[in-house]
Short mmCIF file of C-alpha atoms in Angstrom, two decimals:
data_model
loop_
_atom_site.label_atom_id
_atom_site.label_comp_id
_atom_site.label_asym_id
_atom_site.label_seq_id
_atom_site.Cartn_x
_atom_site.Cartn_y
_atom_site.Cartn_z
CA UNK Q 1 22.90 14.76 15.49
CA UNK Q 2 24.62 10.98 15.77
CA UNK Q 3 22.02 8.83 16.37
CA UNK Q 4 22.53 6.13 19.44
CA UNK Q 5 22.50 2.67 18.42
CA UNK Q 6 19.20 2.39 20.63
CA UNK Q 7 17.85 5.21 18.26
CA UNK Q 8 18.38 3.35 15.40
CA UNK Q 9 16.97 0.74 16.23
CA UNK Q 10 13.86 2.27 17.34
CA UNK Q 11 14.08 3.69 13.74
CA UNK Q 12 14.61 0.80 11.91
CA UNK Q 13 11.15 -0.56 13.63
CA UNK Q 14 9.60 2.40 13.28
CA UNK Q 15 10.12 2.58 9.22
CA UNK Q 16 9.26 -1.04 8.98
CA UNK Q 17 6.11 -0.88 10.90
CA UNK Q 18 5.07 1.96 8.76
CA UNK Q 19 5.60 0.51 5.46
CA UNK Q 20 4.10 -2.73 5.98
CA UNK Q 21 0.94 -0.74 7.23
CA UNK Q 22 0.98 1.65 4.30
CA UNK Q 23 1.60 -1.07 2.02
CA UNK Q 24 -0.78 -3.68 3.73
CA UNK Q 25 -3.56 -0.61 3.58
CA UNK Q 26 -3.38 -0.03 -0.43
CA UNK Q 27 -3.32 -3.33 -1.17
CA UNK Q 28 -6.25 -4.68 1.20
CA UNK Q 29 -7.99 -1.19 -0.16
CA UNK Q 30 -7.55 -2.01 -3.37
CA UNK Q 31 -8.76 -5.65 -3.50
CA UNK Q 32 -12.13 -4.84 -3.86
CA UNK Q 33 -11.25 -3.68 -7.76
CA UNK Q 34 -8.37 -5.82 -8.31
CA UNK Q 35 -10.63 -8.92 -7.62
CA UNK Q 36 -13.39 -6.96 -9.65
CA UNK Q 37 -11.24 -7.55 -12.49
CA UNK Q 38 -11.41 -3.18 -12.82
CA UNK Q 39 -9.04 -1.71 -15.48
CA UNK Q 40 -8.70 2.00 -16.39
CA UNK Q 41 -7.91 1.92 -20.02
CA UNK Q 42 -8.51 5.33 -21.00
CA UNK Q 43 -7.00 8.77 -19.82
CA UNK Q 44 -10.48 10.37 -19.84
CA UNK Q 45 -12.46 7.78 -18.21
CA UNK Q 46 -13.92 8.84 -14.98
CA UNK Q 47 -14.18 6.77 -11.83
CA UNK Q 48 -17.09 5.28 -10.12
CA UNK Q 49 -18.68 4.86 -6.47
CA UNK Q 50 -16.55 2.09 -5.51
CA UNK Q 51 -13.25 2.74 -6.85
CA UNK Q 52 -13.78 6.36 -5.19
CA UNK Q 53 -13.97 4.92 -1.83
CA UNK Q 54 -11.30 2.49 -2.24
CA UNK Q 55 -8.88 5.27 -3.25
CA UNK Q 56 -9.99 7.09 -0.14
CA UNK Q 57 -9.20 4.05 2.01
CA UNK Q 58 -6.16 3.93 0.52
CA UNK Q 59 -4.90 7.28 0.73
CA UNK Q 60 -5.91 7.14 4.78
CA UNK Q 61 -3.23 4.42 5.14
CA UNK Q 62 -0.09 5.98 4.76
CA UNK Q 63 -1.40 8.84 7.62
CA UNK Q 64 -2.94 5.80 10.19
CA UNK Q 65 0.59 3.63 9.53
CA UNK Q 66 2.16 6.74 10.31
CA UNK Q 67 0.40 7.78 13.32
CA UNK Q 68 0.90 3.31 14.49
CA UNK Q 69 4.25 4.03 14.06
CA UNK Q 70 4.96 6.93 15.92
CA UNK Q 71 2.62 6.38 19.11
CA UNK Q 72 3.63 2.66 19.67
CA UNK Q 73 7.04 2.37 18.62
CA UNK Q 74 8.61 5.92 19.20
CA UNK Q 75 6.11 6.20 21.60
CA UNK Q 76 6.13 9.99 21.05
CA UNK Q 77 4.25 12.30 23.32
CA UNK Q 78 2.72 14.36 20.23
CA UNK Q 79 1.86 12.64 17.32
CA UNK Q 80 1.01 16.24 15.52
CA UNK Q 81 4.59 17.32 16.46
CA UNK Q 82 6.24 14.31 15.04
CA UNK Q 83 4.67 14.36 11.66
CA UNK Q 84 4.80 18.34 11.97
CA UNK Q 85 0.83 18.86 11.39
CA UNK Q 86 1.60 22.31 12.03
CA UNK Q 87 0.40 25.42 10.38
CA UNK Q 88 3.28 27.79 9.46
CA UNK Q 89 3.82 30.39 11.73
CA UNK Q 90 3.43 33.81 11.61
CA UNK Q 91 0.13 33.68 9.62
CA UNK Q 92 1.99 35.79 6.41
CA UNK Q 93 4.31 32.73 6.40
CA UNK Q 94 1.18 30.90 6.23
CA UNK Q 95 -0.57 32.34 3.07
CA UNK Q 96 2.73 32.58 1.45
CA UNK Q 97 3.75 29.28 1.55
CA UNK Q 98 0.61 27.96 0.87
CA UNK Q 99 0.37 30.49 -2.02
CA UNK Q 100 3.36 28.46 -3.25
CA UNK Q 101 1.92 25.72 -2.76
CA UNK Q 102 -0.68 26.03 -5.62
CA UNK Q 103 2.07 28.48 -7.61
CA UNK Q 104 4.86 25.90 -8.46
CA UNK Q 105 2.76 22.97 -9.75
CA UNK Q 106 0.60 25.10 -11.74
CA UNK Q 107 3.61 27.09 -13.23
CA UNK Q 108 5.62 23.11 -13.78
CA UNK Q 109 2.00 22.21 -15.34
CA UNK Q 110 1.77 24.84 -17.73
CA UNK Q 111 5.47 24.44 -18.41
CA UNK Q 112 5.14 20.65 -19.10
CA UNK Q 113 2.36 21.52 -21.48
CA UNK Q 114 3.79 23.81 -23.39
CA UNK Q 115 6.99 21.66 -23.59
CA UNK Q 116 4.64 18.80 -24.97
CA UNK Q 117 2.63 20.85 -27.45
CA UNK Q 118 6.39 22.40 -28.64
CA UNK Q 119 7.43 18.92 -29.75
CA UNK Q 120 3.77 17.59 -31.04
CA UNK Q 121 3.18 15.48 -28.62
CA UNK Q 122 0.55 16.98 -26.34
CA UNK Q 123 -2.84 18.08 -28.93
CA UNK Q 124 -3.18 21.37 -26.91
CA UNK Q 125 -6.62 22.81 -28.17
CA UNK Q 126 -7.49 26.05 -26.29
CA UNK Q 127 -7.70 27.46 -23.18
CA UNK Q 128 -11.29 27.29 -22.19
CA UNK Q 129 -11.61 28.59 -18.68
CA UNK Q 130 -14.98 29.50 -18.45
CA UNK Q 131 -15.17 28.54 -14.65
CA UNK Q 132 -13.32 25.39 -15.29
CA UNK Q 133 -10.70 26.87 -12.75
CA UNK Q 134 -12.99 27.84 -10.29
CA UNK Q 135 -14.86 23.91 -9.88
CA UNK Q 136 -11.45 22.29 -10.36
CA UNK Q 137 -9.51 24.54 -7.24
CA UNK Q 138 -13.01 23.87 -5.48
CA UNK Q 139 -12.54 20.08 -6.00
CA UNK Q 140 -9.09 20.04 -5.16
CA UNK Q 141 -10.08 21.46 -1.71
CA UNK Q 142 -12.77 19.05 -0.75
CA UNK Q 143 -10.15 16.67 -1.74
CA UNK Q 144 -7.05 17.59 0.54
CA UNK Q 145 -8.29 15.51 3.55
CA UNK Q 146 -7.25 12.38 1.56
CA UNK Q 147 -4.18 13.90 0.83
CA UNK Q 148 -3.26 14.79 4.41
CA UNK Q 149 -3.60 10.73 4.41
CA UNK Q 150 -1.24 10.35 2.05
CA UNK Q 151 1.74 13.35 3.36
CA UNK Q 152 1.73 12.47 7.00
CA UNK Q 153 3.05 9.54 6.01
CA UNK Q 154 5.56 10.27 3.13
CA UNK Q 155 6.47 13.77 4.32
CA UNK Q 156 5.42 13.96 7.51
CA UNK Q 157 6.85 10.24 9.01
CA UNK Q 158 9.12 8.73 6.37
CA UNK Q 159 11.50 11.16 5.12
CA UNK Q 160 12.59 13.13 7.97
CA UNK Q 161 13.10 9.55 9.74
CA UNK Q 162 15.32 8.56 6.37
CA UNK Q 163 17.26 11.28 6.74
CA UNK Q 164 18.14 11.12 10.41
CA UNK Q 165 18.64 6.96 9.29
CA UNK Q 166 21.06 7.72 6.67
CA UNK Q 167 23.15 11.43 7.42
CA UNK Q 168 25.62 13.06 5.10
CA UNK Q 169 24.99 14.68 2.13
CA UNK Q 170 24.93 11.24 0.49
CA UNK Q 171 22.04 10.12 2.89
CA UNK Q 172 19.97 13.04 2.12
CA UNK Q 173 20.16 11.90 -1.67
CA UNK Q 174 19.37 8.77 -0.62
CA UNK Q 175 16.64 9.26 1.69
CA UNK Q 176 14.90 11.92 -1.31
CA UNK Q 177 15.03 8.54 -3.72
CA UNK Q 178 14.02 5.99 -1.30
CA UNK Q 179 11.09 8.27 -0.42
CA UNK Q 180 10.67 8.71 -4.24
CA UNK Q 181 10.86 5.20 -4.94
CA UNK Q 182 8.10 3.89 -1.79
CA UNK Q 183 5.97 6.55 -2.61
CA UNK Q 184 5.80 5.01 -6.03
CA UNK Q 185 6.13 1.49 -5.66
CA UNK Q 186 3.27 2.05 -3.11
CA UNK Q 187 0.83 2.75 -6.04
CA UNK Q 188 1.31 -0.77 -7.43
CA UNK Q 189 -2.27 -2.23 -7.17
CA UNK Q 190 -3.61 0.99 -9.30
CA UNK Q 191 -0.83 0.89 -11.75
CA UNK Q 192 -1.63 -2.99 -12.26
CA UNK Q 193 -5.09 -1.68 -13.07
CA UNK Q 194 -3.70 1.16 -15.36
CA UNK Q 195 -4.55 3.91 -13.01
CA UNK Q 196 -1.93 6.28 -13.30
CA UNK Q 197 -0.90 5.08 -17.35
CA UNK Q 198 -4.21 3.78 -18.52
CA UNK Q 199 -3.55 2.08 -21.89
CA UNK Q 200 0.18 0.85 -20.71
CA UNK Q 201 1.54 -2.39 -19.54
CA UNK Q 202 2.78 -2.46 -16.14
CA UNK Q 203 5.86 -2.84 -17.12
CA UNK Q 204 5.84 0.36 -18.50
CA UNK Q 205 3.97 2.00 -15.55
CA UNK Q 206 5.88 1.19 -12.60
CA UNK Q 207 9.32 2.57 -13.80
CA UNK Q 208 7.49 5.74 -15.34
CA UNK Q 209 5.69 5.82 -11.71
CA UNK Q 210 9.33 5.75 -10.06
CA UNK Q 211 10.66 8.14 -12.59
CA UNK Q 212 7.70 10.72 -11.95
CA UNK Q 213 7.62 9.99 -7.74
CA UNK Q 214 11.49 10.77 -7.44
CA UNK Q 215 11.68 13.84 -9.20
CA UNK Q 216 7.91 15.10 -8.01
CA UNK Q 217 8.64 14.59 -4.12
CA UNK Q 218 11.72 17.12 -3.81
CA UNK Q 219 9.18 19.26 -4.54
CA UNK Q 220 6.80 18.39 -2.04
CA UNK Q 221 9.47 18.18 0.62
CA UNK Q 222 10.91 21.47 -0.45
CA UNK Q 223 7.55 23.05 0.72
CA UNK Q 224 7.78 20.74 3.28
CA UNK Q 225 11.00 22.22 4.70
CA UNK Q 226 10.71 25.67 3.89
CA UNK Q 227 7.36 26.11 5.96
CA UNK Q 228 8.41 23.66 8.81
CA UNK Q 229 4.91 22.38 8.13
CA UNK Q 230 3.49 18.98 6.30
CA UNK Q 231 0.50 21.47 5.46
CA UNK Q 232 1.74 23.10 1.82
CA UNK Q 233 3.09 19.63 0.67
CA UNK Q 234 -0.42 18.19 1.09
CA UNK Q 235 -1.74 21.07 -1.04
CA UNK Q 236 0.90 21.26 -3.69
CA UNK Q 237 0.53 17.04 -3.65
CA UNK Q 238 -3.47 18.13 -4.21
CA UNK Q 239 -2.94 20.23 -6.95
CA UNK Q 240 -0.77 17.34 -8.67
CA UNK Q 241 -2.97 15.05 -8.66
CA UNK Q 242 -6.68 16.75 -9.55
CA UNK Q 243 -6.17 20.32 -11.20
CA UNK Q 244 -2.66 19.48 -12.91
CA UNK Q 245 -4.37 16.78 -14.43
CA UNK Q 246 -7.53 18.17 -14.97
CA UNK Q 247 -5.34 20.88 -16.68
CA UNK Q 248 -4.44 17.75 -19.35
CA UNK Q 249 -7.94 17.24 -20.33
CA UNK Q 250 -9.40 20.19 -20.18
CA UNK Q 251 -6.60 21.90 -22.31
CA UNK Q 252 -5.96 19.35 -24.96
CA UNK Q 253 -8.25 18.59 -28.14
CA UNK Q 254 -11.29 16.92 -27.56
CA UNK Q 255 -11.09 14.23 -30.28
CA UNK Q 256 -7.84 13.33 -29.36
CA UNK Q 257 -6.25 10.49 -27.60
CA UNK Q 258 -4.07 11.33 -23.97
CA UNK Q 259 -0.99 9.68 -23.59
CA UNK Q 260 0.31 10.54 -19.65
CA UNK Q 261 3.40 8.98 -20.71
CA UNK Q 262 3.84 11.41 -23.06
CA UNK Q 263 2.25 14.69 -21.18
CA UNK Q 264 1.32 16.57 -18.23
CA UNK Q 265 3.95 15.73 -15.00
CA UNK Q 266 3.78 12.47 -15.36
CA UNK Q 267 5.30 11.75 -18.96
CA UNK Q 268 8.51 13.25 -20.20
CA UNK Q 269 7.55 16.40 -20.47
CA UNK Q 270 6.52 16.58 -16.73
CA UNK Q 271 10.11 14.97 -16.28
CA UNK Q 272 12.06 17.42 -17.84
CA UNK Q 273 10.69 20.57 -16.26
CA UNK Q 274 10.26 18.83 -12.90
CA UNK Q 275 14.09 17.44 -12.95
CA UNK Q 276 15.10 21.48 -14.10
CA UNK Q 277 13.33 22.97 -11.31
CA UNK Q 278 14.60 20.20 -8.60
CA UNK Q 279 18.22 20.91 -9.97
CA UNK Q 280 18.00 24.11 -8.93
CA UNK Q 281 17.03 23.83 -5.69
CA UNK Q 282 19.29 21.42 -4.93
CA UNK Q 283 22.43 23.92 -6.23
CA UNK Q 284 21.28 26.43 -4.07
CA UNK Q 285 20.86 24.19 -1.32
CA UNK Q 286 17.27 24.81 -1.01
CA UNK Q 287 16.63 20.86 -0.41
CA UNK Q 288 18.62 20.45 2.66
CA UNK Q 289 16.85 20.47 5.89
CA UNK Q 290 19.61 22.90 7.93
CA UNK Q 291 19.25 25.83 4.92
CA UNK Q 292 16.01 26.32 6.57
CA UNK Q 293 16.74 25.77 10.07
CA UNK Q 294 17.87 29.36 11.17
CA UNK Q 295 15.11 31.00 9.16
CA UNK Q 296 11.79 29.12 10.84
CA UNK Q 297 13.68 30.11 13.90
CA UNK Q 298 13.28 33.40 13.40
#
């Protein structure tokens, strides 16, 4: 559909309101620890009262941004139906895709590990279950409130809106990167703290941040599309980002120093397998929003 040039400019406001409120919201979040002088320095280190509830502030922004954005400057009747807070429909469709959900970042996990152990550079120790799995799934969904915060606004608002900005199979690339790349570059304050690559120099982090955002949110959006619902993105995005790397500890030797760069889905093991799997959905179209038109029609 051609957008109007009224459209677009409704657009264009509506993308800028909703990064400078997403943005604005980390970094005023965040400013409690960055003035505290807090730095992460170790992959194992745990995190404390404060710097939990500043990360929950700061997830909630993308979602409130998104909501500013659509209610004042679309002006949309239904705020749910713009940022498709939908479950899928019929209910099978439901468990399924949520089933996926959890499925594909625990198999690119387990593949990214056993790519880094393969080449020496993750110190895999054992498997030790022993209801591990069952406290880190159960954390994971206590969790996924924040991360509806942080997919209404990535999945839910900005990339549909990029696409519909941009059009053409060259738009669609771009509007997966640019998604990729303000997802990332979003995570700034932490990085400068050495949240996501303790140990590393920022520098080093925010590139390896880009790297790991663009080839991790095809993913997301790919459950995204495929369900016509934000809802499996916010649990595949949940399972990145506390069992996947709960995964890295628990797995690897206990004596040993963790490297993210260098394991788990975000390091270059996470990169290859991730990039793999996002190649082929993109060759069999899987990644463009009409493939699943005709099918959630159904």
């Amino acid at each position: 559909m051609l957008m109007t040039s009224t459209d677009s400019r409704v657009t264009r406001r509506s993308l800028l309101t909703y990064l400078a409120l997403a943005y604005a919201g980390m970094w005023v979040a965040m400013a409690p620890l960055l003035l505290g002088g807090f730095r992460r320095g170790d992959a194992r280190q745990g995190t404390g009262a404060l710097e939990e509830v500043c990360i929950a502030v700061a997830m909630a922004a993308p979602a409130l941004a998104a909501f500013v954005a659509v209610r004042f400057v679309e002006r949309r009747p239904s705020v749910r139906a713009a940022l498709a807070l939908n479950w899928p429909k019929p209910w099978p469709r439901t468990v399924r895709a949520c089933g996926l959900a959890l499925a594909v970042p625990a198999g690119l996990t387990v593949a990214a590990l056993a790519l880094g152990t393969l080449t020496g550079d993750y110190p895999f120790g054992s498997v030790r279950l022993d209801g591990w799995g069952l406290a880190a799934l159960g954390g994971m969904l206590m969790s996924l409130p924040l991360f509806f915060g942080e997919e209404l606004g990535w999945q839910g608002f900005l990339f549909p809106r990029l696409v519909r900005a941009t059009g053409g199979a060259a738009g669609l690339v771009r509007a997966y990167v640019l998604t990729g790349a303000a997802f990332a570059l979003w995570h700034l304050p932490t990085l400068l703290m050495g949240g996501q690559y303790p140990g590393r120099a920022w520098y080093v982090a925010v590139p390896a941040m880009v790297v790991s955002c663009v080839l991790v949110l095809p993913v997301f959006t790919w459950l995204r599309l495929r369900s016509g619902s934000v809802v499996p993105a916010v649990i595949g995005h949940a399972f990145c980002s506390t069992v996947s790397v709960s995964m890295v500890k628990e797995f690897a030797d206990a004596d040993s120093p963790l490297d993210p760069l260098r394991m788990g889905l975000t390091g270059w093991p996470g990169w290859v397998v991730t990039g793999a799997f996002v190649a082929f959905l993109a060759a069999s179209g899987r990644l463009r929003p009409a493939y699943y038109a005709e099918r959630l029609a159904r």
